[in-house]
């Protein structure tokens, strides 16, 4: 083995045939991890002598290059025009056509400008959306070491083919899926593929066919990182046939999920367009046939009715509202990649969270120390070397008084190949994560690893071997002392120990004590490691296996865990208060996953479901399990994708968080995918719709809060736009039905729409967060965007507006005011009603009269000021009078306008109070009847 790995000479391995190579390979999918090495060679038509150039060329032609083929890019022109495929934008386009027919080219130009700007924004966003596949392709190494033509040579990784013999060493990224045939202390970090937070020890022995990817110890997968040792293997899958390739293929099949708001707005837009056109047709016929209006007059009136009824400014305002929310989130370390996703956050009902790097720090930490006399808790988490070491009575440990603890920590620093380095504000570990955690432990005890290593330099070592499960070092002090230190699997180390260090004395080892503590640590989901030592002579310079087989002194056992982020505790509680369920979906072990879930109070359920159990469920069975189980462990990319789909099928709005390649399909499938920005892979970031720049789960809570605020503001905009449009439309309808001259002309209707629809509505995009935003349950995604309450509010306010506008118009005419002036007053009345209703809309349900918010919003005050100034120009300037047929109005007319506007404002506030009281009475009645019947 050593000769093959270190010198490059090829030896025939007993039982492994050197076979002739056929021109074709077996295309069936093989469970390589469950087959013997000999069978793998048989299936791949290969052998230990590898391939020659001709054989490799034939296989390259058959299987293709070892890379993920780039998908055909979408035509730029098609992608641009695709942005117009939206019902709300159809409304804008219809409005543009209508204004063009009316000869209002300025209005037409404004609407077309909005359409083009919106399309450009969407185009730039979608151009980045499919970069997930490109990010995955970058995971393949440019070069690999392969045994070709009877000697080792470096070849481009895209030239690797099934049957190639390759070798990997520490620091390499694996270039293809490899069935290992020899390992020398080989450990591989597979977090990007499996979510497993620990390095995986590799062993060439086959495993069970049903074993999950994270436990296929005889395999090394494409894109994973070798952290320790060396290995030799045969390539069994390349390109799209690799595990990463399968993820890439699954990403292609996933269709982007439209957001709840856009789905509802699409339905509403169709309904509104159909209803408005129908009413317009009926009114046109009634006006011409019954009231005797001329065809041109009714045509213009009908067109103005359609323009008035359709809130063409609403899509623009919704876009601006979402854009403002995106800006706020960016300041809170949440980057939204697709604009509509911002409102989706406000309706999330379930967060499917990866564990490693999301809820946890992805930094292994020593948390428990067991010596023969004491048990210690280690404070602090991650690689930051800050934290107290305390006994069970919360007393600070003292290395000067506790010889057992001192020897234990020193052994962990000396029997160690890792290094730790501070970079800026972070600490980085080079080498095995568990060894790095021992260095951090030593620094928490105020011991300098480098200083200790200089005092006790290493003379020899027995490196870690998977089959031995321990590492041993021989160290000497400058005072002539010799020591042997050993660390490894507790069950292995226990067999070597005859003594334990207890109260600074050597006593016979108590196996029951240690086995009980080791089992207890395992039940807590902790990974365990034992350390031992013994003295030796200063003359000894070579460390042999016989030196450590017996008479060792057990120093203690340490328990490791990738700890939860401190901010995750509060974040989880806030999610629970907000009615948001959290599902942990991880590739880690069941016990570890349950431990983290319990620490975070993530679930009240005791059940933890494994990926293997999940795979056996039908889609129907998974629907029930997806609701009841909160922790899923040992999951693969396919399992995560199935879970997200199952939750969506139940009607949930699903957010999926993750950082690895294995998370990418589920991130793309979810209603909103959330990737980690620091430790997340590019594949995860590009598949997601939101990226956290600080990798904190708590940032998701801030984003959800902002998302709910955005949705509230969107609803406020809808609540503002529909009644004002309804009031305008009803004014025209009422005039035609009663045979009156139109109180507002079609051109004046367009003026009001142009001035107020975007200006006033946009101010609501800056509305402040409602106090109870995170105490409400998520809105039911099945509920229509136009609720029964909203229908009532639209009808109520529309009637108030049409009453005020028509009333003041009739009032002015009866006072002898000429038609142009009366219409000018009516237009100002309409604008005045919209202004006061804008102030009402700052709160949807609660009255604004008893809060400080009535005049606290600067954007609303600015919008009112701008609209008021423009209306003064509309009323008194000659160009406006010429264009819109307006006339100056008297002070008394303004006073009547202000008075009616104030009445409208007070009536809306009275409606809020009345509705709130009715709800309270109904709730009390329901509770009383329920109690009585009970």
CSV table of C-alpha atoms in Angstrom, one decimal, residues 234-643:
chain,number,residue,atom,x,y,z
A,234,UNK,CA,-11.1,3.6,-9.6
A,235,UNK,CA,-13.3,6.1,-11.3
A,236,UNK,CA,-16.9,4.8,-11.5
A,237,UNK,CA,-18.8,7.9,-12.6
A,238,UNK,CA,-18.0,11.1,-14.4
A,239,UNK,CA,-19.9,14.2,-15.4
A,240,UNK,CA,-23.7,14.0,-15.1
A,241,UNK,CA,-23.4,10.4,-13.7
A,242,UNK,CA,-21.7,11.7,-10.5
A,243,UNK,CA,-23.7,12.6,-7.4
A,244,UNK,CA,-23.1,16.3,-8.1
A,245,UNK,CA,-24.1,15.7,-11.7
A,246,UNK,CA,-27.4,14.2,-10.6
A,247,UNK,CA,-28.1,17.3,-8.5
A,248,UNK,CA,-27.3,19.4,-11.6
A,249,UNK,CA,-29.8,17.4,-13.7
A,250,UNK,CA,-32.5,17.7,-11.0
A,251,UNK,CA,-32.0,21.5,-10.9
A,252,UNK,CA,-32.9,21.6,-14.6
A,253,UNK,CA,-36.2,19.8,-14.0
A,254,UNK,CA,-37.3,22.2,-11.3
A,255,UNK,CA,-39.7,24.9,-12.5
A,256,UNK,CA,-39.4,28.3,-10.8
A,257,UNK,CA,-42.2,28.8,-8.3
A,258,UNK,CA,-44.2,31.9,-8.7
A,259,UNK,CA,-44.9,34.0,-5.6
A,260,UNK,CA,-48.2,33.9,-3.7
A,261,UNK,CA,-48.8,37.6,-4.4
A,262,UNK,CA,-48.2,37.3,-8.2
A,263,UNK,CA,-50.5,34.3,-8.3
A,264,UNK,CA,-53.3,36.2,-6.5
A,265,UNK,CA,-52.7,39.3,-8.5
A,266,UNK,CA,-52.9,37.3,-11.7
A,267,UNK,CA,-56.2,36.0,-10.7
A,268,UNK,CA,-57.4,39.4,-9.6
A,269,UNK,CA,-56.1,41.1,-12.7
A,270,UNK,CA,-58.1,38.7,-14.9
A,271,UNK,CA,-61.2,39.2,-12.9
A,272,UNK,CA,-60.9,43.0,-12.8
A,273,UNK,CA,-60.2,43.3,-16.5
A,274,UNK,CA,-63.2,41.0,-17.4
A,275,UNK,CA,-65.5,42.8,-15.0
A,276,UNK,CA,-64.5,46.3,-16.1
A,277,UNK,CA,-64.9,45.5,-19.8
A,278,UNK,CA,-68.3,43.9,-19.2
A,279,UNK,CA,-69.6,46.9,-17.1
A,280,UNK,CA,-68.1,49.3,-19.7
A,281,UNK,CA,-70.0,47.5,-22.5
A,282,UNK,CA,-73.3,47.6,-20.5
A,283,UNK,CA,-72.9,51.3,-19.7
A,284,UNK,CA,-72.0,52.1,-23.3
A,285,UNK,CA,-75.2,50.5,-24.5
A,286,UNK,CA,-77.3,52.0,-21.8
A,287,UNK,CA,-75.9,55.5,-22.5
A,288,UNK,CA,-76.4,55.4,-26.2
A,289,UNK,CA,-79.7,53.5,-26.4
A,290,UNK,CA,-81.5,54.7,-23.2
A,291,UNK,CA,-80.0,58.1,-22.4
A,292,UNK,CA,-79.4,59.2,-25.9
A,293,UNK,CA,-75.7,60.1,-25.6
A,294,UNK,CA,-73.9,60.4,-28.9
A,295,UNK,CA,-71.6,57.6,-30.0
A,296,UNK,CA,-68.3,59.6,-29.7
A,297,UNK,CA,-69.4,61.0,-26.3
A,298,UNK,CA,-70.2,57.6,-24.9
A,299,UNK,CA,-67.1,56.1,-26.4
A,300,UNK,CA,-64.9,58.6,-24.5
A,301,UNK,CA,-67.0,58.1,-21.4
A,302,UNK,CA,-66.7,54.3,-21.6
A,303,UNK,CA,-63.0,54.5,-22.2
A,304,UNK,CA,-62.6,56.9,-19.2
A,305,UNK,CA,-64.7,54.5,-17.1
A,306,UNK,CA,-62.3,51.6,-18.0
A,307,UNK,CA,-59.2,53.7,-17.3
A,308,UNK,CA,-60.7,54.9,-14.0
A,309,UNK,CA,-61.7,51.4,-12.9
A,310,UNK,CA,-58.3,49.8,-13.7
A,311,UNK,CA,-55.7,51.0,-11.2
A,312,UNK,CA,-52.9,51.1,-13.8
A,313,UNK,CA,-50.5,52.7,-11.3
A,314,UNK,CA,-50.8,49.7,-9.0
A,315,UNK,CA,-48.2,47.4,-10.6
A,316,UNK,CA,-45.7,50.3,-10.5
A,317,UNK,CA,-46.5,51.0,-6.8
A,318,UNK,CA,-46.2,47.2,-6.0
A,319,UNK,CA,-42.8,47.1,-7.7
A,320,UNK,CA,-41.6,50.2,-5.8
A,321,UNK,CA,-42.9,48.8,-2.5
A,322,UNK,CA,-41.0,45.5,-3.0
A,323,UNK,CA,-37.9,47.4,-4.1
A,324,UNK,CA,-38.0,49.5,-0.9
A,325,UNK,CA,-38.3,46.3,1.1
A,326,UNK,CA,-35.4,44.8,-0.7
A,327,UNK,CA,-33.3,47.9,0.2
A,328,UNK,CA,-34.3,47.6,3.9
A,329,UNK,CA,-33.4,43.9,3.9
A,330,UNK,CA,-30.0,44.5,2.3
A,331,UNK,CA,-29.2,46.8,5.3
A,332,UNK,CA,-30.0,43.8,7.6
A,333,UNK,CA,-27.7,41.4,5.8
A,334,UNK,CA,-30.4,39.7,3.6
A,335,UNK,CA,-29.8,40.1,-0.1
A,336,UNK,CA,-32.9,39.5,-2.3
A,337,UNK,CA,-32.0,38.2,-5.8
A,338,UNK,CA,-35.6,38.2,-7.2
A,339,UNK,CA,-37.8,41.2,-6.4
A,340,UNK,CA,-41.2,39.3,-5.9
A,341,UNK,CA,-39.5,37.1,-3.3
A,342,UNK,CA,-39.6,39.9,-0.8
A,343,UNK,CA,-43.4,39.5,-0.3
A,344,UNK,CA,-43.1,35.7,-0.2
A,345,UNK,CA,-41.2,36.0,3.1
A,346,UNK,CA,-44.2,37.7,4.6
A,347,UNK,CA,-46.3,34.6,4.0
A,348,UNK,CA,-43.9,31.8,4.9
A,349,UNK,CA,-45.5,29.1,7.0
A,350,UNK,CA,-42.6,26.7,7.2
A,351,UNK,CA,-38.8,27.1,7.3
A,352,UNK,CA,-36.9,24.0,6.2
A,353,UNK,CA,-33.5,24.6,7.7
A,354,UNK,CA,-30.2,22.9,7.1
A,355,UNK,CA,-28.3,22.3,10.4
A,356,UNK,CA,-24.6,22.6,9.6
A,357,UNK,CA,-23.6,26.2,9.0
A,358,UNK,CA,-27.2,27.5,9.3
A,359,UNK,CA,-28.5,26.7,12.8
A,360,UNK,CA,-25.0,25.8,13.9
A,361,UNK,CA,-21.7,27.4,13.4
A,362,UNK,CA,-20.1,24.6,11.3
A,363,UNK,CA,-17.2,24.8,13.7
A,364,UNK,CA,-16.6,21.7,15.9
A,365,UNK,CA,-16.4,22.6,19.6
A,366,UNK,CA,-15.3,20.6,22.6
A,367,UNK,CA,-18.2,20.8,25.0
A,368,UNK,CA,-17.8,18.1,27.7
A,369,UNK,CA,-14.6,16.9,29.4
A,370,UNK,CA,-14.6,13.7,31.6
A,371,UNK,CA,-11.6,12.9,33.7
A,372,UNK,CA,-11.4,10.2,36.4
A,373,UNK,CA,-12.4,12.7,39.1
A,374,UNK,CA,-14.5,15.4,37.5
A,375,UNK,CA,-16.8,16.4,34.7
A,376,UNK,CA,-16.3,19.8,33.0
A,377,UNK,CA,-18.5,21.9,30.8
A,378,UNK,CA,-16.7,24.1,28.2
A,379,UNK,CA,-18.3,27.5,27.5
A,380,UNK,CA,-18.1,29.3,24.2
A,381,UNK,CA,-18.6,27.9,20.7
A,382,UNK,CA,-16.8,27.7,17.4
A,383,UNK,CA,-13.2,28.4,16.8
A,384,UNK,CA,-13.0,31.6,18.9
A,385,UNK,CA,-10.8,30.6,21.8
A,386,UNK,CA,-12.9,32.3,24.4
A,387,UNK,CA,-14.8,30.5,27.1
A,388,UNK,CA,-14.6,29.2,30.6
A,389,UNK,CA,-14.0,25.5,31.6
A,390,UNK,CA,-16.2,24.9,34.6
A,391,UNK,CA,-17.0,21.9,36.8
A,392,UNK,CA,-20.6,20.7,37.5
A,393,UNK,CA,-20.8,23.3,40.3
A,394,UNK,CA,-20.0,26.1,37.8
A,395,UNK,CA,-16.6,26.6,39.5
A,396,UNK,CA,-13.8,27.7,37.2
A,397,UNK,CA,-11.3,24.9,36.6
A,398,UNK,CA,-7.7,25.5,37.5
A,399,UNK,CA,-4.9,23.8,35.7
A,400,UNK,CA,-2.5,24.5,38.5
A,401,UNK,CA,-4.7,22.6,41.0
A,402,UNK,CA,-6.1,19.9,38.6
A,403,UNK,CA,-3.2,17.8,37.3
A,404,UNK,CA,-5.6,15.5,35.5
A,405,UNK,CA,-7.1,18.3,33.4
A,406,UNK,CA,-3.7,19.8,32.7
A,407,UNK,CA,-2.3,16.5,31.4
A,408,UNK,CA,-5.5,15.9,29.4
A,409,UNK,CA,-5.3,19.3,27.6
A,410,UNK,CA,-1.6,19.1,27.0
A,411,UNK,CA,-2.0,15.6,25.4
A,412,UNK,CA,-4.6,17.1,23.1
A,413,UNK,CA,-2.2,19.8,22.0
A,414,UNK,CA,0.8,17.5,21.4
A,415,UNK,CA,-0.9,14.5,19.8
A,416,UNK,CA,-2.2,16.9,17.1
A,417,UNK,CA,-1.4,17.9,13.5
A,418,UNK,CA,-3.8,20.8,13.1
A,419,UNK,CA,-3.0,24.5,13.3
A,420,UNK,CA,-5.0,27.6,14.2
A,421,UNK,CA,-4.6,31.0,12.7
A,422,UNK,CA,-6.4,34.3,13.3
A,423,UNK,CA,-7.4,36.2,10.1
A,424,UNK,CA,-9.0,39.6,10.7
A,425,UNK,CA,-11.8,38.9,13.1
A,426,UNK,CA,-12.1,35.1,12.4
A,427,UNK,CA,-10.1,32.1,13.4
A,428,UNK,CA,-9.3,29.4,10.8
A,429,UNK,CA,-8.4,25.8,11.4
A,430,UNK,CA,-6.0,24.1,9.1
A,431,UNK,CA,-6.3,20.3,9.3
A,432,UNK,CA,-8.8,17.9,10.9
A,433,UNK,CA,-11.7,19.8,12.6
A,434,UNK,CA,-11.6,17.6,15.7
A,435,UNK,CA,-7.9,18.3,16.2
A,436,UNK,CA,-8.6,22.0,15.6
A,437,UNK,CA,-11.2,21.9,18.4
A,438,UNK,CA,-8.5,20.5,20.8
A,439,UNK,CA,-6.3,23.4,20.0
A,440,UNK,CA,-9.2,25.9,20.8
A,441,UNK,CA,-9.8,24.0,24.0
A,442,UNK,CA,-6.1,24.4,25.0
A,443,UNK,CA,-6.3,28.2,24.2
A,444,UNK,CA,-9.4,28.5,26.4
A,445,UNK,CA,-7.3,27.0,29.2
A,446,UNK,CA,-4.7,29.8,28.6
A,447,UNK,CA,-2.2,27.3,27.0
A,448,UNK,CA,-0.3,28.3,23.9
A,449,UNK,CA,-0.2,25.4,21.4
A,450,UNK,CA,3.0,26.5,19.7
A,451,UNK,CA,4.8,27.1,23.0
A,452,UNK,CA,3.7,23.7,24.3
A,453,UNK,CA,5.0,22.0,21.1
A,454,UNK,CA,8.3,23.8,21.4
A,455,UNK,CA,8.7,22.6,25.0
A,456,UNK,CA,7.8,19.0,24.1
A,457,UNK,CA,9.0,18.5,20.5
A,458,UNK,CA,7.8,15.5,18.6
A,459,UNK,CA,10.3,12.7,18.0
A,460,UNK,CA,8.2,10.1,16.2
A,461,UNK,CA,4.5,9.3,15.5
A,462,UNK,CA,2.1,6.6,14.5
A,463,UNK,CA,-0.3,8.4,12.1
A,464,UNK,CA,-4.0,7.9,12.3
A,465,UNK,CA,-5.2,4.8,10.4
A,466,UNK,CA,-8.9,4.1,9.8
A,467,UNK,CA,-8.4,0.4,10.7
A,468,UNK,CA,-6.6,1.4,13.9
A,469,UNK,CA,-8.7,4.4,14.9
A,470,UNK,CA,-6.0,6.1,16.9
A,471,UNK,CA,-3.0,8.4,16.5
A,472,UNK,CA,0.1,8.3,18.8
A,473,UNK,CA,3.1,10.6,19.2
A,474,UNK,CA,6.5,10.3,20.9
A,475,UNK,CA,7.5,13.6,22.6
A,476,UNK,CA,10.6,14.7,24.6
A,477,UNK,CA,11.0,17.7,26.9
A,478,UNK,CA,14.2,19.7,27.0
A,479,UNK,CA,14.7,18.4,30.6
A,480,UNK,CA,15.1,14.8,29.4
A,481,UNK,CA,11.6,13.5,29.9
A,482,UNK,CA,10.0,11.2,27.3
A,483,UNK,CA,6.2,10.8,26.8
A,484,UNK,CA,3.9,8.8,24.6
A,485,UNK,CA,0.6,10.4,23.8
A,486,UNK,CA,-2.3,8.8,22.1
A,487,UNK,CA,-5.8,9.8,21.1
A,488,UNK,CA,-8.6,7.9,19.3
A,489,UNK,CA,-11.9,6.1,19.5
A,490,UNK,CA,-12.7,5.5,23.2
A,491,UNK,CA,-13.4,1.8,22.8
A,492,UNK,CA,-10.0,1.4,21.2
A,493,UNK,CA,-8.1,3.5,23.7
A,494,UNK,CA,-9.8,1.7,26.7
A,495,UNK,CA,-8.3,-1.6,25.6
A,496,UNK,CA,-4.8,-0.1,25.8
A,497,UNK,CA,-5.1,1.4,29.2
A,498,UNK,CA,-4.4,-0.3,32.5
A,499,UNK,CA,-4.5,2.9,34.7
A,500,UNK,CA,-6.2,6.2,35.0
A,501,UNK,CA,-5.0,9.4,36.5
A,502,UNK,CA,-7.1,10.2,39.5
A,503,UNK,CA,-6.4,12.9,42.1
A,504,UNK,CA,-2.8,13.1,40.7
A,505,UNK,CA,-2.3,9.4,41.4
A,506,UNK,CA,-2.2,6.3,39.2
A,507,UNK,CA,-5.0,3.9,40.0
A,508,UNK,CA,-6.4,0.8,38.2
A,509,UNK,CA,-8.7,1.8,35.4
A,510,UNK,CA,-12.5,1.6,36.1
A,511,UNK,CA,-13.9,0.4,32.8
A,512,UNK,CA,-17.6,0.7,34.0
A,513,UNK,CA,-17.1,4.3,34.9
A,514,UNK,CA,-15.7,5.2,31.5
A,515,UNK,CA,-18.1,3.1,29.5
A,516,UNK,CA,-21.0,4.8,31.3
A,517,UNK,CA,-19.7,8.3,30.6
A,518,UNK,CA,-18.9,7.5,27.0
A,519,UNK,CA,-22.4,6.1,26.5
A,520,UNK,CA,-23.9,9.2,28.1
A,521,UNK,CA,-22.0,11.6,25.9
A,522,UNK,CA,-23.1,9.6,22.8
A,523,UNK,CA,-26.7,9.8,24.0
A,524,UNK,CA,-26.3,13.6,24.0
A,525,UNK,CA,-25.3,13.5,20.4
A,526,UNK,CA,-21.7,14.3,21.0
A,527,UNK,CA,-18.7,12.8,19.1
A,528,UNK,CA,-16.3,11.3,21.6
A,529,UNK,CA,-12.5,11.1,21.7
A,530,UNK,CA,-10.3,9.5,24.4
A,531,UNK,CA,-6.7,10.6,25.3
A,532,UNK,CA,-4.0,8.7,27.1
A,533,UNK,CA,-0.3,8.8,27.9
A,534,UNK,CA,2.6,7.1,29.5
A,535,UNK,CA,6.2,8.0,30.3
A,536,UNK,CA,9.1,6.5,28.4
A,537,UNK,CA,12.9,6.8,28.4
A,538,UNK,CA,14.8,9.8,27.0
A,539,UNK,CA,16.8,7.4,24.8
A,540,UNK,CA,13.7,6.2,22.9
A,541,UNK,CA,13.5,7.7,19.4
A,542,UNK,CA,11.2,5.3,17.6
A,543,UNK,CA,7.5,4.7,18.4
A,544,UNK,CA,6.3,1.1,17.8
A,545,UNK,CA,2.8,-0.5,18.0
A,546,UNK,CA,4.0,-2.6,20.9
A,547,UNK,CA,4.8,0.6,22.9
A,548,UNK,CA,1.1,1.5,23.1
A,549,UNK,CA,-0.7,-1.9,23.3
A,550,UNK,CA,-0.8,-1.9,27.1
A,551,UNK,CA,0.1,0.0,30.3
A,552,UNK,CA,-1.3,3.3,29.0
A,553,UNK,CA,-2.8,5.8,31.4
A,554,UNK,CA,-6.2,7.1,30.5
A,555,UNK,CA,-6.5,10.9,30.9
A,556,UNK,CA,-10.1,11.4,29.9
A,557,UNK,CA,-12.7,11.6,27.3
A,558,UNK,CA,-13.9,14.7,25.4
A,559,UNK,CA,-17.3,15.2,23.7
A,560,UNK,CA,-17.5,17.4,20.6
A,561,UNK,CA,-20.5,19.1,19.0
A,562,UNK,CA,-21.0,21.6,16.2
A,563,UNK,CA,-22.9,24.1,18.5
A,564,UNK,CA,-25.9,26.2,17.7
A,565,UNK,CA,-25.4,29.8,16.9
A,566,UNK,CA,-26.2,32.0,19.9
A,567,UNK,CA,-28.6,34.1,17.9
A,568,UNK,CA,-30.5,31.0,16.7
A,569,UNK,CA,-32.1,30.5,20.1
A,570,UNK,CA,-34.1,33.7,20.0
A,571,UNK,CA,-34.7,33.4,16.3
A,572,UNK,CA,-36.4,30.1,16.7
A,573,UNK,CA,-38.6,31.4,19.5
A,574,UNK,CA,-39.7,34.4,17.4
A,575,UNK,CA,-40.6,32.1,14.6
A,576,UNK,CA,-42.7,30.0,16.9
A,577,UNK,CA,-44.5,33.2,18.2
A,578,UNK,CA,-45.1,34.2,14.6
A,579,UNK,CA,-46.7,30.8,13.8
A,580,UNK,CA,-43.9,29.6,11.6
A,581,UNK,CA,-42.9,26.0,11.9
A,582,UNK,CA,-39.2,25.0,11.6
A,583,UNK,CA,-38.1,21.7,10.1
A,584,UNK,CA,-34.5,20.7,10.5
A,585,UNK,CA,-33.3,18.8,7.5
A,586,UNK,CA,-29.7,17.6,7.8
A,587,UNK,CA,-27.3,15.0,6.5
A,588,UNK,CA,-25.9,14.6,10.0
A,589,UNK,CA,-26.4,11.7,12.5
A,590,UNK,CA,-29.8,11.3,14.1
A,591,UNK,CA,-28.6,11.8,17.7
A,592,UNK,CA,-26.6,14.9,16.7
A,593,UNK,CA,-29.6,16.4,14.9
A,594,UNK,CA,-31.9,15.6,17.9
A,595,UNK,CA,-29.4,17.2,20.3
A,596,UNK,CA,-29.2,20.4,18.3
A,597,UNK,CA,-33.0,20.5,18.0
A,598,UNK,CA,-33.5,20.0,21.7
A,599,UNK,CA,-31.0,22.7,22.5
A,600,UNK,CA,-32.8,25.2,20.3
A,601,UNK,CA,-36.2,24.0,21.6
A,602,UNK,CA,-36.9,23.4,17.9
A,603,UNK,CA,-39.6,20.7,18.4
A,604,UNK,CA,-41.8,19.2,21.1
A,605,UNK,CA,-41.8,16.0,19.1
A,606,UNK,CA,-39.5,13.1,20.1
A,607,UNK,CA,-39.5,11.7,16.6
A,608,UNK,CA,-36.5,12.0,14.3
A,609,UNK,CA,-36.9,10.5,10.8
A,610,UNK,CA,-33.9,9.2,8.9
A,611,UNK,CA,-33.4,9.6,5.2
A,612,UNK,CA,-33.6,5.8,4.8
A,613,UNK,CA,-37.0,5.8,6.5
A,614,UNK,CA,-38.1,8.7,4.4
A,615,UNK,CA,-37.1,7.0,1.2
A,616,UNK,CA,-39.5,4.1,2.0
A,617,UNK,CA,-42.5,6.4,2.3
A,618,UNK,CA,-44.9,6.9,-0.5
A,619,UNK,CA,-45.7,10.5,-1.6
A,620,UNK,CA,-49.1,10.2,0.2
A,621,UNK,CA,-47.4,8.9,3.4
A,622,UNK,CA,-44.8,11.6,3.2
A,623,UNK,CA,-47.6,14.3,3.3
A,624,UNK,CA,-48.6,13.2,6.8
A,625,UNK,CA,-45.0,12.7,8.1
A,626,UNK,CA,-44.0,16.1,6.7
A,627,UNK,CA,-46.5,17.8,9.1
A,628,UNK,CA,-45.8,15.8,12.2
A,629,UNK,CA,-42.0,15.3,12.2
A,630,UNK,CA,-39.7,18.3,12.7
A,631,UNK,CA,-36.2,16.7,12.5
A,632,UNK,CA,-35.0,14.8,9.4
A,633,UNK,CA,-31.5,13.3,9.6
A,634,UNK,CA,-29.2,11.5,7.2
A,635,UNK,CA,-31.0,13.1,4.3
A,636,UNK,CA,-29.8,13.5,0.7
A,637,UNK,CA,-30.5,16.1,-1.9
A,638,UNK,CA,-33.4,14.0,-3.2
A,639,UNK,CA,-34.9,13.7,0.3
A,640,UNK,CA,-34.8,17.4,0.9
A,641,UNK,CA,-36.5,18.0,-2.5
A,642,UNK,CA,-39.3,15.5,-1.7
A,643,UNK,CA,-39.9,17.2,1.7
